[in-house]
Coordinates of C-alpha atoms in Angstrom, one line a residue:
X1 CA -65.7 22.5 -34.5
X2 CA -62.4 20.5 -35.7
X3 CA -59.7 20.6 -33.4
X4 CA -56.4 19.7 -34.2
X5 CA -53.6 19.5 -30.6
X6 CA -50.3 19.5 -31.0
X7 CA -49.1 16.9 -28.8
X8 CA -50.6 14.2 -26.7
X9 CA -48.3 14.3 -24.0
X10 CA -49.4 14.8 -20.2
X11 CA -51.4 18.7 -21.0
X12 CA -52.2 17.6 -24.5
X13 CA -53.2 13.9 -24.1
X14 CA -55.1 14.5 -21.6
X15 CA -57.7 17.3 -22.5
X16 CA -58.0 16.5 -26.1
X17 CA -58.8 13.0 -24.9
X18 CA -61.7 14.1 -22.5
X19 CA -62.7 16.2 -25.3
X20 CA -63.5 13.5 -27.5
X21 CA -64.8 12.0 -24.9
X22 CA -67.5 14.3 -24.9
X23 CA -67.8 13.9 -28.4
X24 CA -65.7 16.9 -30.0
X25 CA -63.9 16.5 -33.5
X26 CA -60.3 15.7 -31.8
X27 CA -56.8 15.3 -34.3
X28 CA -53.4 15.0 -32.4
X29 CA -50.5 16.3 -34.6
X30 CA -47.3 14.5 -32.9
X31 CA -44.0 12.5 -33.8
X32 CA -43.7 9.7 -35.6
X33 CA -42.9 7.0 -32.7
X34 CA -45.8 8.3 -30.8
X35 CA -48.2 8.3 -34.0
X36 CA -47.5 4.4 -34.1
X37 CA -47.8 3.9 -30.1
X38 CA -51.3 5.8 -30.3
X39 CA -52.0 3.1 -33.0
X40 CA -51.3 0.8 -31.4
X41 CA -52.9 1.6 -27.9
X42 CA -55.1 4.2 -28.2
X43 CA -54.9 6.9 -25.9
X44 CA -55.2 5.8 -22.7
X45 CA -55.9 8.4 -19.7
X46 CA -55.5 7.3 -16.1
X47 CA -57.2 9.5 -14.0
X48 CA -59.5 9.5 -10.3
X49 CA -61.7 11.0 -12.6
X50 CA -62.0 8.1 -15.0
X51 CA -60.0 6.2 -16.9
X52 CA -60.0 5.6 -20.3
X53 CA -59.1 4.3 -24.0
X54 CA -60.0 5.7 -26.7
X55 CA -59.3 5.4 -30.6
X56 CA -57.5 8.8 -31.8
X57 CA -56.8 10.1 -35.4
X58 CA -53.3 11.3 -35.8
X59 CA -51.1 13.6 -38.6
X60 CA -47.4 13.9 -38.1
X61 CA -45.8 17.0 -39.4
X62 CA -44.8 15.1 -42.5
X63 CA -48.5 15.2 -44.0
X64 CA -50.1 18.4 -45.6
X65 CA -51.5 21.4 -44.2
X66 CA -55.4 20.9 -43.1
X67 CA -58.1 23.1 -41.9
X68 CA -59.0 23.2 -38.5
X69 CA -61.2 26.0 -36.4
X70 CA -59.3 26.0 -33.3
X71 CA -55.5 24.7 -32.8
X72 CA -54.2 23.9 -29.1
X73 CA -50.7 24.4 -28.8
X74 CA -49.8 21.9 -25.5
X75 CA -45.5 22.3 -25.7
X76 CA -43.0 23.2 -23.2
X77 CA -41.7 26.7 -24.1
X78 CA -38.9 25.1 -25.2
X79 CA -40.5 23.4 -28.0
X80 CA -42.5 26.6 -29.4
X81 CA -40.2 26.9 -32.2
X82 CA -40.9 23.6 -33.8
X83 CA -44.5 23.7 -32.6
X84 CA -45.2 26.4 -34.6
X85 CA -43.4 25.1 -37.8
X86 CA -45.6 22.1 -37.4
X87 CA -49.1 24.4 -36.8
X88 CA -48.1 26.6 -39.8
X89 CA -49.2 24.4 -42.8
X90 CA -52.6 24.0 -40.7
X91 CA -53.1 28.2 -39.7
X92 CA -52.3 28.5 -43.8
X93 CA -54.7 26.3 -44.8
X94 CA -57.9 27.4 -42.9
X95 CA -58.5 30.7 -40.9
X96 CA -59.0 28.8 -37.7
X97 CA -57.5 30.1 -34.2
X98 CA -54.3 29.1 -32.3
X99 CA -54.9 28.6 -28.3
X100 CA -51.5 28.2 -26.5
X101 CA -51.4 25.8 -23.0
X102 CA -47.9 27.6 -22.0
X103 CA -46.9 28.8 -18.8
X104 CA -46.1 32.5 -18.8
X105 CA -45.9 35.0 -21.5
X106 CA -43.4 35.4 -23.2
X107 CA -45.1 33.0 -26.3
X108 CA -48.0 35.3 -27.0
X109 CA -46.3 37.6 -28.7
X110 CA -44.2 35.1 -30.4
X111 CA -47.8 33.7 -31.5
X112 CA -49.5 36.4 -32.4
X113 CA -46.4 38.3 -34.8
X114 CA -45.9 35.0 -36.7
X115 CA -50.0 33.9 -37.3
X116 CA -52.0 37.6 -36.4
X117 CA -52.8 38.9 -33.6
X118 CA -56.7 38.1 -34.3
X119 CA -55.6 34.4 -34.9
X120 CA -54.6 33.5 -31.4
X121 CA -56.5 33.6 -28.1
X122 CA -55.1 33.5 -24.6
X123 CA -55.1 29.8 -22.7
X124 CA -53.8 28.3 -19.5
X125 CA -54.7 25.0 -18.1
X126 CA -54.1 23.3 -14.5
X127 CA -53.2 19.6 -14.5
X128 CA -50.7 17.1 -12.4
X129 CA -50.5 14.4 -15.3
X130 CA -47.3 12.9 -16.9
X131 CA -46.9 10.1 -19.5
X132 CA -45.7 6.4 -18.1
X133 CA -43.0 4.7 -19.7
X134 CA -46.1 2.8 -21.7
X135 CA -47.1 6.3 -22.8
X136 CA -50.4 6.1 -20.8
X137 CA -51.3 10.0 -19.5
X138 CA -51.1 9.4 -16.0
X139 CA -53.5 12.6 -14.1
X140 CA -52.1 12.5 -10.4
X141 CA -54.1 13.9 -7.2
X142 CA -54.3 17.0 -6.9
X143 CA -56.6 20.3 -8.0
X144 CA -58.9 18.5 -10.7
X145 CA -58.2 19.4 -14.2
X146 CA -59.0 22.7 -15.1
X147 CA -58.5 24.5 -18.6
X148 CA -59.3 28.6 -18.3
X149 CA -59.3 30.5 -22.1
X150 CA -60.5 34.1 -23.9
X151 CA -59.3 37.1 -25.6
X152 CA -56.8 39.4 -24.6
X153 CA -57.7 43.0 -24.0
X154 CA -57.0 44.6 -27.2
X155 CA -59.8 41.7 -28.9
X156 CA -62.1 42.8 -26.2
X157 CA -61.7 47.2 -27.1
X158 CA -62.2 46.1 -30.8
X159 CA -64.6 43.8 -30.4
X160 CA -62.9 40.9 -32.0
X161 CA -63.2 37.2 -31.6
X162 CA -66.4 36.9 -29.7
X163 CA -68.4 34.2 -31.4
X164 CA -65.3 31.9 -32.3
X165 CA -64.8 32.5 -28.2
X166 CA -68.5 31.7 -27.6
X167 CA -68.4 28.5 -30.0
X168 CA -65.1 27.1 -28.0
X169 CA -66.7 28.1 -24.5
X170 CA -69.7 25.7 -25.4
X171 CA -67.5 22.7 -26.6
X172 CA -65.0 23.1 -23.5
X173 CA -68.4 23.1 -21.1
X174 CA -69.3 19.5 -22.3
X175 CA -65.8 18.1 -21.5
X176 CA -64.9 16.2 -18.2
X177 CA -63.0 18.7 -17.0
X178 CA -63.3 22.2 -15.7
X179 CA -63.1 25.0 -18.4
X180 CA -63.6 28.8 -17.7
X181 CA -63.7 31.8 -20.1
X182 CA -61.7 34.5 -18.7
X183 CA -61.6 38.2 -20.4
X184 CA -59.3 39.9 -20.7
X185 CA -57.0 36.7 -20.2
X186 CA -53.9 38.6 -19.4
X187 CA -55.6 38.6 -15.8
X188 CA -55.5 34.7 -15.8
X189 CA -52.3 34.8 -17.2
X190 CA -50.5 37.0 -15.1
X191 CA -52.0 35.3 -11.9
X192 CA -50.8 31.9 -13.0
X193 CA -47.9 33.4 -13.5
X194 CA -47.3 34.6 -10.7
X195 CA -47.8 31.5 -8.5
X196 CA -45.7 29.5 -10.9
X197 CA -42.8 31.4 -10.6
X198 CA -42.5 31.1 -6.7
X199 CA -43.4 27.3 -7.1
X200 CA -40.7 26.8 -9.7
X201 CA -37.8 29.2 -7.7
X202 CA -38.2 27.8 -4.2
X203 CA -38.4 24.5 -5.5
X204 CA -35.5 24.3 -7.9
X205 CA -33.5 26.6 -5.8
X206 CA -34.1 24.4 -2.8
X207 CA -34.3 21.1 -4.6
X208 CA -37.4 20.1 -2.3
X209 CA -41.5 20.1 -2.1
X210 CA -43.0 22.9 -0.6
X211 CA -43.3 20.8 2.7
X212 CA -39.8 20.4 3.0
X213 CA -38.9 23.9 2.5
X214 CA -41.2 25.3 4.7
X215 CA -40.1 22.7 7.6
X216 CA -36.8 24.7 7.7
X217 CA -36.3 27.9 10.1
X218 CA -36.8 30.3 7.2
X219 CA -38.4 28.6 4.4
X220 CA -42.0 29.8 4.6
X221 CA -40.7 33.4 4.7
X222 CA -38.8 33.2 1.6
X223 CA -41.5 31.5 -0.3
X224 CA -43.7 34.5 1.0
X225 CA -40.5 36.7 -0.1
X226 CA -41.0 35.4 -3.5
X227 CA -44.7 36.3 -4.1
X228 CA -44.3 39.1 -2.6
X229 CA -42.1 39.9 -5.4
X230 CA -43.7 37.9 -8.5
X231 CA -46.9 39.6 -7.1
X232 CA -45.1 43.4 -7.9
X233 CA -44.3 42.7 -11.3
X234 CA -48.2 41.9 -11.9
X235 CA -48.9 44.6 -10.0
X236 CA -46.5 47.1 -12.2
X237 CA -48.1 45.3 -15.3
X238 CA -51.3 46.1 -14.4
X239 CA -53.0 43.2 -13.5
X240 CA -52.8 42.6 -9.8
X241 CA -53.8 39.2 -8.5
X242 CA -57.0 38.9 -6.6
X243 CA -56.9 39.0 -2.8
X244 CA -58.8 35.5 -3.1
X245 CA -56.4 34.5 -5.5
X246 CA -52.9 35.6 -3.5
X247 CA -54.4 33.8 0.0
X248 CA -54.8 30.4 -2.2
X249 CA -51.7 31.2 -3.7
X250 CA -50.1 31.8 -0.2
X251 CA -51.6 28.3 1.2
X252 CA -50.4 26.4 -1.6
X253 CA -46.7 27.9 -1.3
X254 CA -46.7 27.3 2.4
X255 CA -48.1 24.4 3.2
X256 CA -47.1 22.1 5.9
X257 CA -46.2 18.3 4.6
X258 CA -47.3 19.5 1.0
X259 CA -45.2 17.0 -1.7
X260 CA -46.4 19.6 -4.1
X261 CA -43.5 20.9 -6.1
X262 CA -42.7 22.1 -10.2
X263 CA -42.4 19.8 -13.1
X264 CA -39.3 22.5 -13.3
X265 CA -37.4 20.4 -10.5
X266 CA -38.5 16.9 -11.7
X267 CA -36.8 18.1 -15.5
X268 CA -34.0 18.8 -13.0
X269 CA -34.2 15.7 -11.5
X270 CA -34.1 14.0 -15.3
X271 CA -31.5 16.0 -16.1
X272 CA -33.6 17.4 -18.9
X273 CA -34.1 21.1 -20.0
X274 CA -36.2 23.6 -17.9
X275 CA -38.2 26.3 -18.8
X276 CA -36.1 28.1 -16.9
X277 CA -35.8 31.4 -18.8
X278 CA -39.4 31.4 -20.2
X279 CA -40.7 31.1 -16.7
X280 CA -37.8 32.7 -14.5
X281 CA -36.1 34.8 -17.0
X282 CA -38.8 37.0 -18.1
X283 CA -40.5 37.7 -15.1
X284 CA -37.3 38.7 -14.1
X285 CA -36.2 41.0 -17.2
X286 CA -40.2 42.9 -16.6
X287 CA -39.0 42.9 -13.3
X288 CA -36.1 45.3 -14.6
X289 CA -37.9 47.2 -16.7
X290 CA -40.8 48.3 -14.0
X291 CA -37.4 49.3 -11.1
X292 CA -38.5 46.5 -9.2
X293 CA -35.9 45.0 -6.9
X294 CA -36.2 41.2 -7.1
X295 CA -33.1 39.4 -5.5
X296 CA -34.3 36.4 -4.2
X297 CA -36.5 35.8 -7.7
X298 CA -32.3 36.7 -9.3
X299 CA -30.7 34.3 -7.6
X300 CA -33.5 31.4 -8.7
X301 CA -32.5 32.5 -12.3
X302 CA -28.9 32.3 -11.9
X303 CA -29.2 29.2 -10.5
X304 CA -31.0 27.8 -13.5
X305 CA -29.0 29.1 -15.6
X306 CA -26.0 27.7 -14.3
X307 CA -27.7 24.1 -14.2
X308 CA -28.6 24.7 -18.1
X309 CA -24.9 25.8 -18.5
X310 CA -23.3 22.5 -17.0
X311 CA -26.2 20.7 -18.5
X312 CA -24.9 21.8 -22.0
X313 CA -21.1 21.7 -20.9
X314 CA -22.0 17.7 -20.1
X315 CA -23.6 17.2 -23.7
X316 CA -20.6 18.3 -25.2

């Protein structure tokens, strides 16, 4: 199976590297400065799993359109557009699947109108990693690395995709990190989802880890607030989260002296752009369109949005 990611940043870098590890035909498809640095260097992973070096082929989106069986799309939301200009020439030239690493959902549809709907499959991944200044991907503590993947529910009533699912379940197994097949994926999805959200609006709104914000007098009861509502969108949806998966969910959001918080705040931090609307803003507009009632998940979004408004006010 030839693979082709797009991107080698911290989600990219670091699972197409352990794939190769584990032997797996592995292209990167990324810019030009970070073609040459990969030249250079290799890929190097730093993780408490292992670290590691290795030799990587790489196409910029300057080259020709190739065929691959399975394309992992590894961008922030903000970057779909261009990531899909640059997986185009590749979808065209073979009839191999796309396999998005975004948060939310929002994308899937965006996928799936411009390559087929039977050309993409659902995927979501779990990783604390970010590149060094030496573009090194850096895997922090933190829940091992963990990659979850299948067809959406429509595939499953038609019976399509099954043995292209089969073939990528067997080369995620081999891989040095944790992989599940998940059907319909919309479940896996949604439940993600869900827990991102609360991660991303308490802690941009309150510019703190979860420790910190539950430390205060009402903190754990807002971040409680917040699931509660992310949890009735799902819900209204049609895929409800787990009971198993809302008590993790609940620990995680309310932990005492947790320093966990969302790469949301740390672009904040940078001053860079968010995900803001892709993550916020559509959970809140379903919100809307089920009746649901979600003030404390509107005031995150306006918040967001006014840091993307002076951001843009500052660049020009």
């Amino acid at each position: 199976m030839k693979v082709l990611v797009i991107g080698a940043g911290g989600v990219g870098g670091y699972f197409g590297g352990r794939l190769i590890q584990s032997g797996a035909d592995v292209t990167f498809l990324v810019r030009e400065r970070r073609a040459r640095q990969l030249a250079e260097h290799g890929l190097v992973i730093k993780s408490p799993l292992g670290d590691a070096v290795l030799p990587v082929r790489t196409i910029t989106s300057a080259g020709p359109g190739q065929p691959f069986d399975l394309i992992l799309v590894t961008c922030k939301s903000y970057d779909l557009a261009s990531s899909i200009g640059a997986a185009a020439p590749h979808m065209k030239a073979g009839a191999g699947l796309a396999m998005p690493l975004l948060n939310g959902m929002a994308h899937i549809d965006v996928l799936r109108e411009r390559f087929g709907q039977d050309r993409v499959l659902g995927g979501l991944c779990g990783i604390f990693a970010t590149l060094s200044p030496e573009g090194a991907v850096v895997q922090m503590e933190g829940l091992p690395p963990r990659l979850s993947f299948g067809r959406f529910k429509d595939q499953i009533d038609r019976k399509m995709l099954d043995a292209p699912a089969s073939a990528i379940e067997q080369m995620m197994e081999k891989a040095n990190f944790t992989s599940k097949r998940i059907e319909p994926i919309e479940q896996g999805l949604w439940e993600k989802w869900v827990l991102l959200t609360v991660m991303a609006a308490g802690t941009c709104l309150m510019r703190g880890s979860v420790g910190s914000i539950v430390a205060t007098e009402e903190g754990k009861a807002v971040m409680e607030e917040l699931l509660a509502e992310t949890t009735s969108v799902a819900r209204a949806a049609g895929y409800p989260p787990s009971d198993q998966h809302l008590n993790a969910a609940r620990g995680m959001l309310t932990a005492a002296g947790s320093n966990a918080s969302a790469s949301m705040l740390r672009d904040i931090q940078k001053g860079g752009a968010t995900e803001g609307d892709h993550i916020l803003g559509d959970m809140l507009r379903r919100a809307r369109r089920f009746g649901l009632s979600t003030p404390l998940l509107r005031i995150a979004n306006v918040h967001l949005q006014t840091y993307e408004a002076e951001r843009r006010k500052a660049g020009s």
